[in-house]
PDB file of C-alpha atoms in Angstrom:
ATOM      1  CA  UNK A   1     -89.888  26.879  47.768  1.00 62.00           C
ATOM      2  CA  UNK A   2     -87.749  29.682  48.938  1.00 62.00           C
ATOM      3  CA  UNK A   3     -84.242  28.698  49.847  1.00 71.00           C
ATOM      4  CA  UNK A   4     -83.008  31.754  51.776  1.00 76.00           C
ATOM      5  CA  UNK A   5     -79.964  31.956  49.411  1.00 77.00           C
ATOM      6  CA  UNK A   6     -79.491  35.609  48.295  1.00 79.00           C
ATOM      7  CA  UNK A   7     -76.100  35.316  46.493  1.00 80.00           C
ATOM      8  CA  UNK A   8     -74.012  32.542  44.885  1.00 84.00           C
ATOM      9  CA  UNK A   9     -72.192  30.469  47.568  1.00 84.00           C
ATOM     10  CA  UNK A  10     -69.680  27.686  47.650  1.00 88.00           C
ATOM     11  CA  UNK A  11     -71.666  24.912  49.356  1.00 90.00           C
ATOM     12  CA  UNK A  12     -69.884  21.564  48.911  1.00 94.00           C
ATOM     13  CA  UNK A  13     -67.128  19.381  47.692  1.00 96.00           C
ATOM     14  CA  UNK A  14     -68.080  15.888  46.371  1.00 97.00           C
ATOM     15  CA  UNK A  15     -65.783  12.815  46.467  1.00 97.00           C
ATOM     16  CA  UNK A  16     -66.423   9.329  45.287  1.00 98.00           C
ATOM     17  CA  UNK A  17     -65.977   6.382  47.732  1.00 98.00           C
ATOM     18  CA  UNK A  18     -65.890   2.686  47.267  1.00 97.00           C
ATOM     19  CA  UNK A  19     -67.184   1.967  50.757  1.00 98.00           C
ATOM     20  CA  UNK A  20     -69.656   4.606  52.074  1.00 98.00           C
ATOM     21  CA  UNK A  21     -70.019   3.179  55.572  1.00 98.00           C
ATOM     22  CA  UNK A  22     -66.186   2.945  56.072  1.00 97.00           C
ATOM     23  CA  UNK A  23     -65.914   6.675  54.827  1.00 98.00           C
ATOM     24  CA  UNK A  24     -68.690   7.763  57.158  1.00 98.00           C
ATOM     25  CA  UNK A  25     -66.940   6.000  60.180  1.00 98.00           C
ATOM     26  CA  UNK A  26     -63.674   7.694  59.212  1.00 98.00           C
ATOM     27  CA  UNK A  27     -65.026  11.246  58.934  1.00 98.00           C
ATOM     28  CA  UNK A  28     -67.307  11.063  61.920  1.00 97.00           C
ATOM     29  CA  UNK A  29     -64.683   9.491  64.258  1.00 96.00           C
ATOM     30  CA  UNK A  30     -61.532  11.392  63.127  1.00 97.00           C
ATOM     31  CA  UNK A  31     -62.989  14.840  62.144  1.00 96.00           C
ATOM     32  CA  UNK A  32     -65.683  17.189  63.529  1.00 95.00           C
ATOM     33  CA  UNK A  33     -67.994  16.200  60.699  1.00 96.00           C
ATOM     34  CA  UNK A  34     -71.404  14.755  61.384  1.00 97.00           C
ATOM     35  CA  UNK A  35     -74.035  13.068  59.038  1.00 98.00           C
ATOM     36  CA  UNK A  36     -76.537  15.718  57.876  1.00 97.00           C
ATOM     37  CA  UNK A  37     -78.480  13.518  55.302  1.00 97.00           C
ATOM     38  CA  UNK A  38     -78.106  10.224  53.587  1.00 98.00           C
ATOM     39  CA  UNK A  39     -79.680   9.374  50.204  1.00 97.00           C
ATOM     40  CA  UNK A  40     -80.049   6.197  47.986  1.00 97.00           C
ATOM     41  CA  UNK A  41     -81.226   5.692  44.429  1.00 97.00           C
ATOM     42  CA  UNK A  42     -80.817   3.087  41.754  1.00 98.00           C
ATOM     43  CA  UNK A  43     -77.234   4.185  41.047  1.00 97.00           C
ATOM     44  CA  UNK A  44     -75.922   4.066  44.517  1.00 97.00           C
ATOM     45  CA  UNK A  45     -75.935   6.068  47.715  1.00 98.00           C
ATOM     46  CA  UNK A  46     -74.530   9.300  49.171  1.00 98.00           C
ATOM     47  CA  UNK A  47     -74.132  11.182  52.438  1.00 98.00           C
ATOM     48  CA  UNK A  48     -73.813  14.869  53.270  1.00 98.00           C
ATOM     49  CA  UNK A  49     -71.325  15.627  56.202  1.00 98.00           C
ATOM     50  CA  UNK A  50     -70.883  19.004  57.806  1.00 96.00           C
ATOM     51  CA  UNK A  51     -69.868  20.595  61.123  1.00 95.00           C
ATOM     52  CA  UNK A  52     -72.529  19.927  63.722  1.00 94.00           C
ATOM     53  CA  UNK A  53     -75.117  22.672  63.857  1.00 90.00           C
ATOM     54  CA  UNK A  54     -73.288  24.800  61.146  1.00 87.00           C
ATOM     55  CA  UNK A  55     -76.190  27.142  60.283  1.00 85.00           C
ATOM     56  CA  UNK A  56     -74.713  30.468  59.339  1.00 81.00           C
ATOM     57  CA  UNK A  57     -72.256  29.217  56.644  1.00 83.00           C
ATOM     58  CA  UNK A  58     -73.114  25.657  55.799  1.00 86.00           C
ATOM     59  CA  UNK A  59     -70.475  23.803  53.915  1.00 92.00           C
ATOM     60  CA  UNK A  60     -70.909  20.005  53.187  1.00 96.00           C
ATOM     61  CA  UNK A  61     -68.549  17.214  52.160  1.00 97.00           C
ATOM     62  CA  UNK A  62     -70.612  14.918  49.794  1.00 98.00           C
ATOM     63  CA  UNK A  63     -69.529  11.346  49.691  1.00 98.00           C
ATOM     64  CA  UNK A  64     -70.942   9.284  46.781  1.00 98.00           C
ATOM     65  CA  UNK A  65     -70.712   5.575  46.433  1.00 97.00           C
ATOM     66  CA  UNK A  66     -71.855   4.406  42.991  1.00 97.00           C
ATOM     67  CA  UNK A  67     -72.988   0.730  42.849  1.00 97.00           C
ATOM     68  CA  UNK A  68     -70.537   0.083  39.904  1.00 97.00           C
ATOM     69  CA  UNK A  69     -67.509   1.245  42.034  1.00 96.00           C
ATOM     70  CA  UNK A  70     -68.302  -0.467  45.306  1.00 95.00           C
ATOM     71  CA  UNK A  71     -65.334  -2.170  46.877  1.00 95.00           C
ATOM     72  CA  UNK A  72     -62.800  -0.181  44.885  1.00 95.00           C
ATOM     73  CA  UNK A  73     -60.549   2.637  46.176  1.00 94.00           C
ATOM     74  CA  UNK A  74     -61.867   5.898  44.743  1.00 95.00           C
ATOM     75  CA  UNK A  75     -59.417   8.486  46.155  1.00 93.00           C
ATOM     76  CA  UNK A  76     -58.788  11.711  44.168  1.00 94.00           C
ATOM     77  CA  UNK A  77     -57.019  13.916  46.731  1.00 94.00           C
ATOM     78  CA  UNK A  78     -53.394  12.820  46.870  1.00 91.00           C
ATOM     79  CA  UNK A  79     -50.362  13.095  47.176  1.00 89.00           C
ATOM     80  CA  UNK A  80     -50.754  16.666  48.290  1.00 90.00           C
ATOM     81  CA  UNK A  81     -54.229  17.660  47.303  1.00 95.00           C
ATOM     82  CA  UNK A  82     -56.334  17.614  50.448  1.00 96.00           C
ATOM     83  CA  UNK A  83     -59.348  18.582  52.573  1.00 96.00           C
ATOM     84  CA  UNK A  84     -58.264  20.939  55.309  1.00 96.00           C
ATOM     85  CA  UNK A  85     -59.658  20.899  58.873  1.00 96.00           C
ATOM     86  CA  UNK A  86     -58.378  23.551  61.399  1.00 95.00           C
ATOM     87  CA  UNK A  87     -58.404  22.643  65.074  1.00 96.00           C
ATOM     88  CA  UNK A  88     -58.360  25.100  68.058  1.00 95.00           C
ATOM     89  CA  UNK A  89     -55.437  23.504  70.017  1.00 96.00           C
ATOM     90  CA  UNK A  90     -52.005  22.218  68.946  1.00 97.00           C
ATOM     91  CA  UNK A  91     -52.689  19.157  71.159  1.00 97.00           C
ATOM     92  CA  UNK A  92     -55.715  18.388  69.047  1.00 97.00           C
ATOM     93  CA  UNK A  93     -53.333  17.743  66.021  1.00 97.00           C
ATOM     94  CA  UNK A  94     -51.230  15.394  68.225  1.00 98.00           C
ATOM     95  CA  UNK A  95     -54.259  13.574  69.611  1.00 97.00           C
ATOM     96  CA  UNK A  96     -55.711  13.043  66.094  1.00 97.00           C
ATOM     97  CA  UNK A  97     -52.402  11.852  64.828  1.00 98.00           C
ATOM     98  CA  UNK A  98     -52.185   9.366  67.658  1.00 98.00           C
ATOM     99  CA  UNK A  99     -55.592   7.984  66.868  1.00 97.00           C
ATOM    100  CA  UNK A 100     -54.883   7.851  63.067  1.00 98.00           C
ATOM    101  CA  UNK A 101     -51.526   6.194  63.799  1.00 98.00           C
ATOM    102  CA  UNK A 102     -53.397   3.496  65.774  1.00 97.00           C
ATOM    103  CA  UNK A 103     -55.861   3.097  62.960  1.00 97.00           C
ATOM    104  CA  UNK A 104     -53.084   2.930  60.382  1.00 97.00           C
ATOM    105  CA  UNK A 105     -54.285   5.975  58.443  1.00 98.00           C
ATOM    106  CA  UNK A 106     -51.676   8.673  59.434  1.00 98.00           C
ATOM    107  CA  UNK A 107     -50.198  10.099  56.275  1.00 97.00           C
ATOM    108  CA  UNK A 108     -48.007  12.814  57.613  1.00 95.00           C
ATOM    109  CA  UNK A 109     -46.563  12.865  61.074  1.00 98.00           C
ATOM    110  CA  UNK A 110     -47.259  16.104  63.019  1.00 98.00           C
ATOM    111  CA  UNK A 111     -44.790  18.900  62.228  1.00 98.00           C
ATOM    112  CA  UNK A 112     -44.428  22.560  62.541  1.00 98.00           C
ATOM    113  CA  UNK A 113     -44.410  24.350  59.153  1.00 97.00           C
ATOM    114  CA  UNK A 114     -43.554  27.981  58.381  1.00 96.00           C
ATOM    115  CA  UNK A 115     -46.232  30.668  58.308  1.00 92.00           C
ATOM    116  CA  UNK A 116     -48.972  30.543  57.273  1.00 93.00           C
ATOM    117  CA  UNK A 117     -49.189  26.739  57.352  1.00 95.00           C
ATOM    118  CA  UNK A 118     -48.911  26.188  61.139  1.00 96.00           C
ATOM    119  CA  UNK A 119     -48.699  22.847  62.996  1.00 98.00           C
ATOM    120  CA  UNK A 120     -50.137  20.056  60.764  1.00 98.00           C
ATOM    121  CA  UNK A 121     -50.504  16.342  60.304  1.00 98.00           C
ATOM    122  CA  UNK A 122     -52.443  14.576  57.672  1.00 97.00           C
ATOM    123  CA  UNK A 123     -54.673  11.349  57.557  1.00 97.00           C
ATOM    124  CA  UNK A 124     -55.779   9.234  54.751  1.00 97.00           C
ATOM    125  CA  UNK A 125     -59.468   8.226  54.436  1.00 97.00           C
ATOM    126  CA  UNK A 126     -60.428   4.765  53.343  1.00 97.00           C
ATOM    127  CA  UNK A 127     -60.257   5.781  49.752  1.00 97.00           C
ATOM    128  CA  UNK A 128     -56.744   7.297  50.034  1.00 96.00           C
ATOM    129  CA  UNK A 129     -57.872  10.934  50.082  1.00 97.00           C
ATOM    130  CA  UNK A 130     -55.641  13.192  52.195  1.00 97.00           C
ATOM    131  CA  UNK A 131     -57.204  15.172  55.178  1.00 97.00           C
ATOM    132  CA  UNK A 132     -54.992  17.777  56.630  1.00 97.00           C
ATOM    133  CA  UNK A 133     -55.416  18.651  60.266  1.00 97.00           C
ATOM    134  CA  UNK A 134     -53.881  21.942  61.178  1.00 96.00           C
ATOM    135  CA  UNK A 135     -53.508  24.366  64.211  1.00 96.00           C
ATOM    136  CA  UNK A 136     -52.604  28.098  63.876  1.00 95.00           C
ATOM    137  CA  UNK A 137     -53.046  28.082  60.039  1.00 94.00           C
ATOM    138  CA  UNK A 138     -55.535  30.888  60.656  1.00 90.00           C
ATOM    139  CA  UNK A 139     -57.678  30.345  57.614  1.00 90.00           C
ATOM    140  CA  UNK A 140     -60.816  30.702  59.653  1.00 86.00           C
ATOM    141  CA  UNK A 141     -59.489  33.781  61.570  1.00 88.00           C
ATOM    142  CA  UNK A 142     -58.090  35.468  58.474  1.00 89.00           C
ATOM    143  CA  UNK A 143     -61.311  35.244  56.543  1.00 87.00           C
ATOM    144  CA  UNK A 144     -63.377  36.456  59.502  1.00 86.00           C
ATOM    145  CA  UNK A 145     -60.938  39.387  60.093  1.00 89.00           C
ATOM    146  CA  UNK A 146     -61.146  40.380  56.453  1.00 91.00           C
ATOM    147  CA  UNK A 147     -64.923  40.241  56.118  1.00 88.00           C
ATOM    148  CA  UNK A 148     -66.241  40.614  59.631  1.00 82.00           C
ATOM    149  CA  UNK A 149     -67.147  37.998  62.188  1.00 58.00           C
ATOM    150  CA  UNK A 150     -70.889  38.591  62.465  1.00 52.00           C
TER     151      UNK A 150
END
């Protein structure tokens, strides 16, 4: 079976979770990620999440719930380690911070940081992993400018 892959590529980050359904709800309601695939075997279950219709440069967040760890908090990304998600508008950061505050999962209040960090806030997923939401961090634009935007 041909994969279409012609060079080595960074494809995913995998994190354990103690409650897969809560983690899926968090990521699909507070980030742009959607469920791509879901799997189950004798050891537990997992899900692949990615940006909707991300065909050209697929990157996946894999969440894995092992049966032996169900019901426990499995967070690895804290106090500063984090997943970064860049949003197109400054107001998007504020809107997500407002929703996260209501849900009790806001980790850092929105704040303007020096270049190249931009305007950020952070959320905590159900396992305690930090998810940074940023505007004007320019990670996406910098890489595209460096290597082309085709």
